[in-house]
Amino acid sequence: VQLVESGGGLVQAGGSLRLSCAASGSTFSINAMGWYRQAPGKQRELVAAITSGGGSTNYADSVKGRFTISRDNAKNTMYLQMNSLKPEDTAVYYCNAVSSDGIYEYDYWGQGTQVTGAS
């Protein structure tokens, strides 16, 4: 499975961005997917996650009500709509996918995309 993020950039505080994560390869094996972020000097943290069918999502408290995760399995793409961006949202955002072969689970990561919320 290969993951490629896009949509990052510089946005003023209060603005919006939409990140995309395009999956390729053995996409049929993908189960849950998620977005993580890592700010300079900090550990990588979970931002939002979504189940295989998109029926269940969860969010970090810091982004609840502002960010929305979704996925379009027909397009093998996951999204993160980010509204009301804050300077503290500045980080490299990574796409994550968990796949399974029925015995083991595997974690895949994208290369990351920079999001900068300017004050």
Short mmCIF file of N, CA and C in Angstrom, two decimals:
data_model
loop_
_atom_site.label_atom_id
_atom_site.label_comp_id
_atom_site.label_asym_id
_atom_site.label_seq_id
_atom_site.Cartn_x
_atom_site.Cartn_y
_atom_site.Cartn_z
N VAL A 1 0.85 -1.19 0.00
CA VAL A 1 0.00 0.00 0.00
C VAL A 1 0.89 1.25 0.00
N GLN A 2 0.58 2.15 -0.89
CA GLN A 2 1.29 3.43 -0.94
C GLN A 2 0.29 4.55 -0.67
N LEU A 3 0.75 5.52 0.11
CA LEU A 3 -0.11 6.65 0.49
C LEU A 3 0.56 7.96 0.11
N VAL A 4 -0.20 8.84 -0.52
CA VAL A 4 0.33 10.13 -0.94
C VAL A 4 -0.61 11.23 -0.47
N GLU A 5 -0.08 12.11 0.38
CA GLU A 5 -0.88 13.23 0.88
C GLU A 5 -0.74 14.43 -0.04
N SER A 6 -1.76 15.28 -0.01
CA SER A 6 -1.71 16.55 -0.73
C SER A 6 -2.66 17.52 -0.05
N GLY A 7 -2.51 18.80 -0.38
CA GLY A 7 -3.43 19.81 0.12
C GLY A 7 -2.91 20.68 1.23
N GLY A 8 -1.71 20.42 1.71
CA GLY A 8 -1.15 21.25 2.76
C GLY A 8 -0.80 22.64 2.25
N GLY A 9 -0.47 23.53 3.19
CA GLY A 9 -0.08 24.87 2.79
C GLY A 9 -0.13 25.84 3.95
N LEU A 10 -0.02 27.10 3.60
CA LEU A 10 -0.05 28.18 4.59
C LEU A 10 -1.42 28.83 4.55
N VAL A 11 -2.03 28.99 5.72
CA VAL A 11 -3.36 29.59 5.78
C VAL A 11 -3.43 30.50 6.99
N GLN A 12 -4.16 31.58 6.88
CA GLN A 12 -4.33 32.50 7.99
C GLN A 12 -5.19 31.85 9.08
N ALA A 13 -4.99 32.26 10.30
CA ALA A 13 -5.81 31.77 11.40
C ALA A 13 -7.29 31.99 11.07
N GLY A 14 -8.08 30.95 11.31
CA GLY A 14 -9.49 31.02 10.99
C GLY A 14 -9.83 30.49 9.62
N GLY A 15 -8.81 30.22 8.83
CA GLY A 15 -9.03 29.73 7.48
C GLY A 15 -9.25 28.23 7.43
N SER A 16 -9.36 27.71 6.21
CA SER A 16 -9.65 26.29 6.00
C SER A 16 -8.68 25.68 5.01
N LEU A 17 -8.48 24.40 5.16
CA LEU A 17 -7.72 23.59 4.21
C LEU A 17 -8.36 22.22 4.14
N ARG A 18 -8.19 21.56 3.01
CA ARG A 18 -8.62 20.17 2.92
C ARG A 18 -7.44 19.32 2.47
N LEU A 19 -7.08 18.36 3.30
CA LEU A 19 -6.02 17.43 2.96
C LEU A 19 -6.63 16.19 2.30
N SER A 20 -5.88 15.62 1.37
CA SER A 20 -6.28 14.37 0.72
C SER A 20 -5.17 13.35 0.89
N CYS A 21 -5.57 12.09 0.95
CA CYS A 21 -4.62 10.99 1.03
C CYS A 21 -5.07 9.95 0.02
N ALA A 22 -4.30 9.79 -1.03
CA ALA A 22 -4.62 8.83 -2.08
C ALA A 22 -3.86 7.53 -1.83
N ALA A 23 -4.59 6.44 -1.80
CA ALA A 23 -3.99 5.13 -1.57
C ALA A 23 -3.90 4.36 -2.88
N SER A 24 -2.86 3.58 -3.02
CA SER A 24 -2.70 2.73 -4.19
C SER A 24 -2.07 1.41 -3.74
N GLY A 25 -2.06 0.46 -4.65
CA GLY A 25 -1.54 -0.85 -4.29
C GLY A 25 -2.66 -1.75 -3.80
N SER A 26 -2.39 -2.49 -2.75
CA SER A 26 -3.37 -3.45 -2.21
C SER A 26 -4.41 -2.76 -1.35
N THR A 27 -5.15 -1.87 -1.96
CA THR A 27 -6.11 -1.05 -1.20
C THR A 27 -7.26 -1.88 -0.64
N PHE A 28 -7.51 -3.06 -1.23
CA PHE A 28 -8.60 -3.90 -0.74
C PHE A 28 -8.33 -4.39 0.68
N SER A 29 -7.06 -4.35 1.09
CA SER A 29 -6.71 -4.86 2.41
C SER A 29 -6.76 -3.79 3.50
N ILE A 30 -7.03 -2.54 3.09
CA ILE A 30 -7.04 -1.44 4.07
C ILE A 30 -8.27 -1.50 4.96
N ASN A 31 -8.06 -1.36 6.24
CA ASN A 31 -9.17 -1.28 7.20
C ASN A 31 -9.29 0.17 7.67
N ALA A 32 -8.88 0.43 8.89
CA ALA A 32 -8.97 1.79 9.42
C ALA A 32 -7.92 2.69 8.79
N MET A 33 -8.24 3.97 8.74
CA MET A 33 -7.30 4.98 8.27
C MET A 33 -7.34 6.16 9.23
N GLY A 34 -6.30 6.96 9.19
CA GLY A 34 -6.27 8.10 10.10
C GLY A 34 -5.30 9.16 9.66
N TRP A 35 -5.44 10.29 10.29
CA TRP A 35 -4.51 11.41 10.12
C TRP A 35 -3.78 11.64 11.44
N TYR A 36 -2.48 11.79 11.34
CA TYR A 36 -1.63 12.13 12.47
C TYR A 36 -0.91 13.42 12.14
N ARG A 37 -0.39 14.06 13.16
CA ARG A 37 0.42 15.26 12.93
C ARG A 37 1.58 15.30 13.91
N GLN A 38 2.63 15.97 13.48
CA GLN A 38 3.81 16.12 14.32
C GLN A 38 4.34 17.54 14.18
N ALA A 39 4.30 18.25 15.28
CA ALA A 39 4.84 19.61 15.33
C ALA A 39 6.31 19.54 15.74
N PRO A 40 7.09 20.56 15.42
CA PRO A 40 8.50 20.56 15.78
C PRO A 40 8.71 20.36 17.28
N GLY A 41 9.55 19.40 17.63
CA GLY A 41 9.87 19.14 19.02
C GLY A 41 8.81 18.37 19.79
N LYS A 42 7.78 17.91 19.09
CA LYS A 42 6.71 17.18 19.75
C LYS A 42 6.56 15.79 19.15
N GLN A 43 5.87 14.93 19.88
CA GLN A 43 5.62 13.59 19.38
C GLN A 43 4.47 13.61 18.37
N ARG A 44 4.49 12.62 17.51
CA ARG A 44 3.39 12.47 16.56
C ARG A 44 2.13 12.12 17.33
N GLU A 45 1.02 12.76 16.97
CA GLU A 45 -0.24 12.53 17.66
C GLU A 45 -1.35 12.24 16.67
N LEU A 46 -2.33 11.46 17.15
CA LEU A 46 -3.50 11.16 16.33
C LEU A 46 -4.39 12.39 16.26
N VAL A 47 -4.80 12.74 15.05
CA VAL A 47 -5.73 13.84 14.85
C VAL A 47 -7.15 13.31 14.68
N ALA A 48 -7.30 12.33 13.79
CA ALA A 48 -8.63 11.77 13.52
C ALA A 48 -8.46 10.40 12.88
N ALA A 49 -9.46 9.55 13.09
CA ALA A 49 -9.43 8.21 12.52
C ALA A 49 -10.81 7.84 12.02
N ILE A 50 -10.84 6.90 11.08
CA ILE A 50 -12.11 6.50 10.48
C ILE A 50 -12.05 5.01 10.17
N THR A 51 -13.17 4.32 10.38
CA THR A 51 -13.22 2.89 10.12
C THR A 51 -13.31 2.60 8.62
N SER A 52 -13.23 1.34 8.27
CA SER A 52 -13.15 0.96 6.87
C SER A 52 -14.35 1.44 6.05
N GLY A 53 -15.54 1.36 6.62
CA GLY A 53 -16.73 1.78 5.89
C GLY A 53 -17.08 3.24 6.09
N GLY A 54 -16.33 3.89 6.96
CA GLY A 54 -16.58 5.30 7.23
C GLY A 54 -17.68 5.55 8.24
N GLY A 55 -18.18 4.47 8.85
CA GLY A 55 -19.31 4.64 9.75
C GLY A 55 -18.97 5.14 11.13
N SER A 56 -17.70 5.07 11.48
CA SER A 56 -17.29 5.50 12.81
C SER A 56 -16.03 6.33 12.71
N THR A 57 -16.02 7.44 13.43
CA THR A 57 -14.86 8.33 13.44
C THR A 57 -14.53 8.71 14.88
N ASN A 58 -13.29 9.12 15.07
CA ASN A 58 -12.94 9.71 16.37
C ASN A 58 -11.89 10.79 16.14
N TYR A 59 -11.88 11.75 17.06
CA TYR A 59 -11.06 12.94 16.90
C TYR A 59 -10.31 13.26 18.19
N ALA A 60 -9.16 13.88 18.03
CA ALA A 60 -8.48 14.44 19.18
C ALA A 60 -9.33 15.58 19.73
N ASP A 61 -9.32 15.75 21.04
CA ASP A 61 -10.13 16.81 21.65
C ASP A 61 -9.81 18.18 21.06
N SER A 62 -8.57 18.38 20.69
CA SER A 62 -8.12 19.69 20.23
C SER A 62 -8.70 20.08 18.87
N VAL A 63 -9.24 19.11 18.12
CA VAL A 63 -9.77 19.42 16.79
C VAL A 63 -11.26 19.14 16.66
N LYS A 64 -11.87 18.61 17.70
CA LYS A 64 -13.31 18.31 17.63
C LYS A 64 -14.10 19.57 17.31
N GLY A 65 -15.03 19.41 16.39
CA GLY A 65 -15.86 20.53 16.00
C GLY A 65 -15.25 21.40 14.92
N ARG A 66 -13.96 21.21 14.64
CA ARG A 66 -13.29 22.02 13.60
C ARG A 66 -12.85 21.17 12.41
N PHE A 67 -12.42 19.93 12.66
CA PHE A 67 -11.92 19.05 11.61
C PHE A 67 -12.93 17.94 11.34
N THR A 68 -12.99 17.51 10.09
CA THR A 68 -13.86 16.40 9.71
C THR A 68 -13.09 15.43 8.83
N ILE A 69 -13.07 14.16 9.24
CA ILE A 69 -12.41 13.12 8.46
C ILE A 69 -13.46 12.37 7.64
N SER A 70 -13.10 11.99 6.44
CA SER A 70 -14.01 11.22 5.59
C SER A 70 -13.18 10.38 4.63
N ARG A 71 -13.83 9.43 3.98
CA ARG A 71 -13.12 8.62 2.99
C ARG A 71 -14.08 8.23 1.90
N ASP A 72 -13.54 8.10 0.71
CA ASP A 72 -14.29 7.66 -0.47
C ASP A 72 -13.59 6.39 -0.95
N ASN A 73 -14.13 5.25 -0.58
CA ASN A 73 -13.46 3.99 -0.90
C ASN A 73 -13.46 3.72 -2.41
N ALA A 74 -14.42 4.25 -3.12
CA ALA A 74 -14.44 4.07 -4.58
C ALA A 74 -13.25 4.76 -5.23
N LYS A 75 -12.79 5.83 -4.60
CA LYS A 75 -11.64 6.58 -5.11
C LYS A 75 -10.36 6.27 -4.35
N ASN A 76 -10.45 5.38 -3.36
CA ASN A 76 -9.29 5.05 -2.53
C ASN A 76 -8.65 6.29 -1.95
N THR A 77 -9.47 7.19 -1.47
CA THR A 77 -8.97 8.47 -0.98
C THR A 77 -9.63 8.81 0.36
N MET A 78 -8.80 9.36 1.24
CA MET A 78 -9.28 9.84 2.54
C MET A 78 -9.06 11.35 2.59
N TYR A 79 -9.91 12.04 3.33
CA TYR A 79 -9.83 13.50 3.40
C TYR A 79 -9.81 13.98 4.85
N LEU A 80 -9.28 15.16 5.03
CA LEU A 80 -9.38 15.84 6.31
C LEU A 80 -9.73 17.29 6.02
N GLN A 81 -10.97 17.66 6.31
CA GLN A 81 -11.40 19.04 6.17
C GLN A 81 -11.08 19.77 7.46
N MET A 82 -10.27 20.79 7.35
CA MET A 82 -9.83 21.54 8.52
C MET A 82 -10.37 22.95 8.45
N ASN A 83 -11.22 23.31 9.38
CA ASN A 83 -11.80 24.65 9.46
C ASN A 83 -11.32 25.35 10.72
N SER A 84 -11.48 26.64 10.73
CA SER A 84 -11.10 27.45 11.90
C SER A 84 -9.69 27.12 12.37
N LEU A 85 -8.77 27.08 11.43
CA LEU A 85 -7.40 26.70 11.76
C LEU A 85 -6.77 27.68 12.74
N LYS A 86 -5.94 27.13 13.60
CA LYS A 86 -5.24 27.91 14.62
C LYS A 86 -3.73 27.76 14.41
N PRO A 87 -2.96 28.70 14.90
CA PRO A 87 -1.50 28.55 14.79
C PRO A 87 -1.01 27.24 15.41
N GLU A 88 -1.67 26.79 16.46
CA GLU A 88 -1.23 25.53 17.11
C GLU A 88 -1.55 24.28 16.29
N ASP A 89 -2.26 24.45 15.18
CA ASP A 89 -2.48 23.32 14.25
C ASP A 89 -1.29 23.12 13.32
N THR A 90 -0.33 24.03 13.38
CA THR A 90 0.85 23.93 12.52
C THR A 90 1.63 22.66 12.82
N ALA A 91 1.82 21.86 11.78
CA ALA A 91 2.51 20.58 11.92
C ALA A 91 2.65 19.95 10.55
N VAL A 92 3.42 18.86 10.51
CA VAL A 92 3.40 18.00 9.33
C VAL A 92 2.31 16.97 9.58
N TYR A 93 1.40 16.85 8.62
CA TYR A 93 0.28 15.93 8.73
C TYR A 93 0.56 14.67 7.92
N TYR A 94 0.36 13.53 8.57
CA TYR A 94 0.65 12.25 7.94
C TYR A 94 -0.62 11.41 7.81
N CYS A 95 -0.72 10.74 6.71
CA CYS A 95 -1.80 9.80 6.46
C CYS A 95 -1.35 8.42 6.92
N ASN A 96 -2.24 7.70 7.55
CA ASN A 96 -1.94 6.35 8.03
C ASN A 96 -3.03 5.39 7.59
N ALA A 97 -2.62 4.19 7.21
CA ALA A 97 -3.58 3.14 6.86
C ALA A 97 -3.16 1.85 7.54
N VAL A 98 -4.14 1.14 8.02
CA VAL A 98 -3.90 -0.17 8.65
C VAL A 98 -4.52 -1.23 7.76
N SER A 99 -3.72 -2.19 7.36
CA SER A 99 -4.24 -3.27 6.53
C SER A 99 -4.03 -4.59 7.23
N SER A 100 -4.72 -5.59 6.74
CA SER A 100 -4.61 -6.92 7.35
C SER A 100 -4.65 -7.97 6.27
N ASP A 101 -3.86 -9.05 6.49
CA ASP A 101 -3.91 -10.19 5.57
C ASP A 101 -4.69 -11.34 6.21
N GLY A 102 -5.41 -11.00 7.30
CA GLY A 102 -6.18 -12.00 8.02
C GLY A 102 -5.43 -12.58 9.20
N ILE A 103 -4.13 -12.37 9.22
CA ILE A 103 -3.31 -12.88 10.32
C ILE A 103 -2.58 -11.73 11.02
N TYR A 104 -1.93 -10.94 10.24
CA TYR A 104 -1.17 -9.82 10.77
C TYR A 104 -1.77 -8.50 10.31
N GLU A 105 -1.46 -7.46 11.08
CA GLU A 105 -1.83 -6.11 10.69
C GLU A 105 -0.56 -5.36 10.30
N TYR A 106 -0.72 -4.45 9.35
CA TYR A 106 0.42 -3.68 8.84
C TYR A 106 0.05 -2.21 8.85
N ASP A 107 1.02 -1.39 9.21
CA ASP A 107 0.86 0.06 9.24
C ASP A 107 1.58 0.67 8.04
N TYR A 108 0.89 1.58 7.36
CA TYR A 108 1.50 2.29 6.25
C TYR A 108 1.39 3.79 6.50
N TRP A 109 2.39 4.52 6.03
CA TRP A 109 2.43 5.98 6.25
C TRP A 109 2.73 6.70 4.95
N GLY A 110 2.14 7.87 4.81
CA GLY A 110 2.51 8.75 3.72
C GLY A 110 3.74 9.54 4.07
N GLN A 111 4.16 10.40 3.15
CA GLN A 111 5.40 11.15 3.35
C GLN A 111 5.17 12.42 4.16
N GLY A 112 3.93 12.81 4.34
CA GLY A 112 3.60 13.98 5.13
C GLY A 112 3.40 15.22 4.28
N THR A 113 2.57 16.12 4.78
CA THR A 113 2.34 17.40 4.12
C THR A 113 2.30 18.49 5.18
N GLN A 114 2.95 19.59 4.92
CA GLN A 114 3.08 20.67 5.91
C GLN A 114 1.82 21.54 5.92
N VAL A 115 1.31 21.76 7.11
CA VAL A 115 0.21 22.70 7.33
C VAL A 115 0.70 23.78 8.27
N THR A 116 0.56 25.02 7.86
CA THR A 116 1.00 26.14 8.70
C THR A 116 -0.16 27.10 8.88
N GLY A 117 -0.54 27.29 10.13
CA GLY A 117 -1.58 28.24 10.46
C GLY A 117 -0.93 29.53 10.94
N ALA A 118 -1.01 30.56 10.14
CA ALA A 118 -0.35 31.82 10.47
C ALA A 118 -1.22 32.67 11.39
N SER A 119 -0.59 33.26 12.40
CA SER A 119 -1.35 34.10 13.33
C SER A 119 -1.52 35.51 12.78
#
